[in-house]
mmCIF file of C-alpha atoms in Angstrom:
data_model
loop_
_atom_site.group_PDB
_atom_site.id
_atom_site.type_symbol
_atom_site.label_atom_id
_atom_site.label_comp_id
_atom_site.label_asym_id
_atom_site.label_seq_id
_atom_site.Cartn_x
_atom_site.Cartn_y
_atom_site.Cartn_z
ATOM 1 C CA MET A 54 26.940 55.839 -5.448
ATOM 2 C CA SER A 55 29.534 56.264 -2.726
ATOM 3 C CA SER A 56 33.007 54.885 -3.241
ATOM 4 C CA ASP A 57 36.345 55.027 -1.439
ATOM 5 C CA LYS A 58 37.840 56.935 -4.347
ATOM 6 C CA PRO A 59 36.148 58.886 -7.095
ATOM 7 C CA GLU A 60 35.609 56.805 -10.209
ATOM 8 C CA THR A 61 36.456 58.505 -13.440
ATOM 9 C CA ASN A 62 34.938 57.493 -16.746
ATOM 10 C CA SER A 63 38.224 55.909 -17.778
ATOM 11 C CA THR A 64 38.240 53.267 -14.998
ATOM 12 C CA ALA A 65 36.508 49.926 -15.330
ATOM 13 C CA TRP A 66 36.604 46.517 -13.660
ATOM 14 C CA TYR A 67 38.238 43.610 -15.477
ATOM 15 C CA VAL A 68 38.747 39.916 -14.739
ATOM 16 C CA VAL A 69 42.158 38.426 -13.961
ATOM 17 C CA HIS A 70 42.621 34.676 -14.522
ATOM 18 C CA THR A 71 45.069 33.326 -11.947
ATOM 19 C CA LYS A 72 47.249 30.254 -11.826
ATOM 20 C CA PRO A 73 45.686 27.279 -9.984
ATOM 21 C CA ARG A 74 45.195 27.954 -6.237
ATOM 22 C CA GLN A 75 47.178 31.226 -6.474
ATOM 23 C CA GLU A 76 44.332 33.742 -6.185
ATOM 24 C CA ASN A 77 45.678 35.208 -2.918
ATOM 25 C CA ARG A 78 49.234 35.364 -4.247
ATOM 26 C CA ALA A 79 48.061 37.213 -7.370
ATOM 27 C CA LEU A 80 45.910 39.560 -5.257
ATOM 28 C CA GLU A 81 48.789 40.442 -2.933
ATOM 29 C CA ASN A 82 51.285 40.983 -5.767
ATOM 30 C CA LEU A 83 48.877 43.134 -7.797
ATOM 31 C CA GLN A 84 48.018 45.254 -4.736
ATOM 32 C CA ASN A 85 51.738 45.679 -3.998
ATOM 33 C CA GLN A 86 52.047 47.213 -7.492
ATOM 34 C CA GLY A 87 49.297 49.730 -6.668
ATOM 35 C CA PHE A 88 46.379 48.062 -8.469
ATOM 36 C CA ASN A 89 42.899 48.144 -6.896
ATOM 37 C CA CYS A 90 41.761 44.500 -6.754
ATOM 38 C CA PHE A 91 38.868 42.530 -5.298
ATOM 39 C CA LEU A 92 38.776 38.807 -4.451
ATOM 40 C CA PRO A 93 35.330 37.698 -3.228
ATOM 41 C CA THR A 94 35.534 34.797 -0.762
ATOM 42 C CA MET A 95 33.156 32.437 1.057
ATOM 43 C CA GLN A 96 33.248 30.011 3.972
ATOM 44 C CA VAL A 97 33.062 26.295 3.099
ATOM 45 C CA GLN A 98 33.278 23.059 5.038
ATOM 46 C CA LYS A 99 35.905 20.537 3.978
ATOM 47 C CA LEU A 100 36.974 17.188 5.349
ATOM 48 C CA ARG A 101 40.666 17.448 6.287
ATOM 49 C CA ASN A 102 42.576 14.859 8.310
ATOM 50 C CA GLN A 103 39.308 13.106 9.226
ATOM 51 C CA LYS A 104 37.907 16.356 10.686
ATOM 52 C CA VAL A 105 35.404 18.805 9.294
ATOM 53 C CA GLN A 106 37.045 22.218 9.023
ATOM 54 C CA THR A 107 35.650 25.576 7.971
ATOM 55 C CA ILE A 108 37.940 27.374 5.547
ATOM 56 C CA THR A 109 37.785 30.527 3.441
ATOM 57 C CA GLU A 110 37.962 29.963 -0.312
ATOM 58 C CA PRO A 111 37.664 32.250 -3.336
ATOM 59 C CA MET A 112 34.063 32.496 -4.538
ATOM 60 C CA PHE A 113 35.248 32.137 -8.145
ATOM 61 C CA SER A 114 38.091 29.645 -8.387
ATOM 62 C CA ARG A 115 41.062 31.090 -10.370
ATOM 63 C CA TYR A 116 39.484 34.542 -10.843
ATOM 64 C CA LEU A 117 39.754 37.947 -9.212
ATOM 65 C CA PHE A 118 38.695 41.426 -10.276
ATOM 66 C CA ILE A 119 40.926 44.417 -10.986
ATOM 67 C CA GLU A 120 40.015 48.072 -11.507
ATOM 68 C CA LEU A 121 42.037 49.644 -14.287
ATOM 69 C CA ASP A 122 42.284 53.038 -15.899
ATOM 70 C CA ASP A 123 42.169 52.311 -19.619
ATOM 71 C CA GLN A 124 43.699 55.671 -20.576
ATOM 72 C CA ASN A 125 46.487 56.481 -18.116
ATOM 73 C CA GLN A 126 47.604 53.181 -16.600
ATOM 74 C CA ASN A 127 50.315 50.770 -17.754
ATOM 75 C CA TRP A 128 48.780 47.279 -17.914
ATOM 76 C CA GLY A 129 52.043 45.598 -18.943
ATOM 77 C CA PRO A 130 53.107 44.384 -15.488
ATOM 78 C CA ILE A 131 49.835 42.501 -14.903
ATOM 79 C CA ARG A 132 50.688 39.500 -17.094
ATOM 80 C CA SER A 133 54.116 39.025 -15.508
ATOM 81 C CA THR A 134 52.824 39.295 -11.926
ATOM 82 C CA LEU A 135 53.394 36.167 -9.798
ATOM 83 C CA GLY A 136 50.161 34.176 -9.557
ATOM 84 C CA VAL A 137 48.563 35.790 -12.617
ATOM 85 C CA SER A 138 47.877 33.767 -15.740
ATOM 86 C CA LYS A 139 46.253 36.477 -17.925
ATOM 87 C CA LEU A 140 43.557 39.108 -18.230
ATOM 88 C CA VAL A 141 40.332 37.516 -19.464
ATOM 89 C CA SER A 142 39.616 38.749 -22.990
ATOM 90 C CA PHE A 143 37.079 38.315 -25.743
ATOM 91 C CA GLY A 144 39.184 38.509 -28.858
ATOM 92 C CA PRO A 145 41.635 41.413 -28.494
ATOM 93 C CA GLN A 146 39.449 43.263 -25.937
ATOM 94 C CA PRO A 147 39.818 42.604 -22.186
ATOM 95 C CA ALA A 148 36.446 41.633 -20.706
ATOM 96 C CA LYS A 149 34.847 44.442 -18.693
ATOM 97 C CA VAL A 150 32.702 43.646 -15.656
ATOM 98 C CA PRO A 151 29.703 45.900 -14.920
ATOM 99 C CA PRO A 152 30.431 48.048 -11.832
ATOM 100 C CA GLU A 153 26.981 47.068 -10.492
ATOM 101 C CA PHE A 154 28.127 43.436 -10.303
ATOM 102 C CA ILE A 155 31.222 44.362 -8.275
ATOM 103 C CA ALA A 156 29.086 46.577 -5.989
ATOM 104 C CA PHE A 157 26.640 43.689 -5.502
ATOM 105 C CA LEU A 158 29.456 41.284 -4.539
ATOM 106 C CA LYS A 159 30.984 43.804 -2.109
ATOM 107 C CA GLU A 160 27.675 44.738 -0.467
ATOM 108 C CA ALA A 161 26.049 41.288 -0.364
ATOM 109 C CA PRO A 162 25.826 39.777 3.108
ATOM 110 C CA PRO A 163 28.578 37.257 3.745
ATOM 111 C CA GLU A 164 27.655 33.887 2.335
ATOM 112 C CA THR A 165 26.390 31.549 4.980
ATOM 113 C CA LEU A 166 28.497 28.482 5.356
ATOM 114 C CA GLU A 167 28.504 26.159 2.362
ATOM 115 C CA ARG A 168 28.123 22.768 3.985
ATOM 116 C CA MET A 169 29.520 19.506 2.674
ATOM 117 C CA PHE A 170 26.030 18.003 2.574
ATOM 118 C CA ALA A 171 22.618 19.430 1.771
ATOM 119 C CA PRO A 172 19.302 18.062 3.053
ATOM 120 C CA GLY A 173 18.127 15.286 0.738
ATOM 121 C CA ASP A 174 21.638 14.248 -0.391
ATOM 122 C CA ASN A 175 22.155 10.494 -0.661
ATOM 123 C CA VAL A 176 25.000 9.551 1.687
ATOM 124 C CA GLN A 177 26.864 6.427 2.647
ATOM 125 C CA ILE A 178 28.284 5.639 6.068
ATOM 126 C CA ALA A 179 32.020 5.197 5.472
ATOM 127 C CA SER A 180 33.150 3.971 8.892
ATOM 128 C CA GLY A 181 31.905 2.326 12.057
ATOM 129 C CA PRO A 182 29.532 -0.598 12.626
ATOM 130 C CA LEU A 183 27.064 0.641 9.955
ATOM 131 C CA GLN A 184 29.760 1.055 7.285
ATOM 132 C CA GLY A 185 28.376 0.689 3.752
ATOM 133 C CA LEU A 186 24.794 1.543 4.725
ATOM 134 C CA GLU A 187 23.171 4.227 2.582
ATOM 135 C CA GLY A 188 20.652 6.848 3.636
ATOM 136 C CA LYS A 189 19.459 10.420 3.180
ATOM 137 C CA TYR A 190 21.130 13.385 4.848
ATOM 138 C CA ILE A 191 18.477 15.264 6.858
ATOM 139 C CA ALA A 192 20.237 18.102 8.692
ATOM 140 C CA HIS A 193 23.366 19.106 10.569
ATOM 141 C CA ASP A 194 23.386 18.895 14.357
ATOM 142 C CA GLY A 195 26.109 21.232 15.548
ATOM 143 C CA GLU A 196 29.557 21.388 13.989
ATOM 144 C CA THR A 197 30.512 17.713 13.861
ATOM 145 C CA ARG A 198 27.271 15.696 13.827
ATOM 146 C CA ALA A 199 24.412 15.140 11.385
ATOM 147 C CA PHE A 200 21.039 13.430 11.218
ATOM 148 C CA VAL A 201 20.719 10.713 8.580
ATOM 149 C CA LEU A 202 17.599 8.735 7.638
ATOM 150 C CA VAL A 203 18.459 5.087 6.958
ATOM 151 C CA ASP A 204 16.373 1.979 6.347
ATOM 152 C CA LEU A 205 17.060 -0.548 9.128
ATOM 153 C CA LEU A 206 15.082 -3.795 9.214
ATOM 154 C CA GLY A 207 12.468 -2.368 6.859
ATOM 155 C CA GLN A 208 11.835 0.733 8.987
ATOM 156 C CA PRO A 209 13.147 4.274 8.416
ATOM 157 C CA GLN A 210 15.392 5.273 11.306
ATOM 158 C CA LYS A 211 16.766 8.721 12.117
ATOM 159 C CA LEU A 212 20.396 8.313 13.221
ATOM 160 C CA ARG A 213 22.785 10.884 14.622
ATOM 161 C CA MET A 214 26.184 10.386 12.964
ATOM 162 C CA ALA A 215 29.607 11.993 12.956
ATOM 163 C CA VAL A 216 29.870 14.112 9.775
ATOM 164 C CA GLU A 217 33.347 12.761 9.007
ATOM 165 C CA SER A 218 31.906 9.232 8.751
ATOM 166 C CA LEU A 219 29.610 10.241 5.840
ATOM 167 C CA ARG A 220 30.307 10.369 2.102
ATOM 168 C CA VAL A 221 28.100 11.623 -0.740
ATOM 169 C CA VAL A 222 26.884 8.723 -2.904
#
């Protein structure tokens, strides 16, 4: 197993619980104190200001991983670090994460985009002349458009719609 630095038997990965939406702040402040941390992220689509935007979000909301030496390292500053809520513990013992899990997260191919809609989702048209009509999301068509199957006049019709005009039912 190759690693950037040699792992001794006294180091292990632990889970840090962060304050809401402060994962990056906690990561930066812990790294500034010399801690080795890891915050897995993924790309997701969100509707912002009536536009679909792709943003990077933490894979595990409010959690990041920290590698600590349980024999020679002072853990005291972790709790008082800006953005950190606490170390996740089971009883008095901080919860260890298997190093294989961290290796898997680091080596896994980047997550393909998590889209707002998945094929088969029931959607409703929220704006335009067909507002209020419900249908099934079929597939995306580029960045801003989607195909939706709706029932018009008793016949299924495949429509091409702007993604921002759709809502999950």
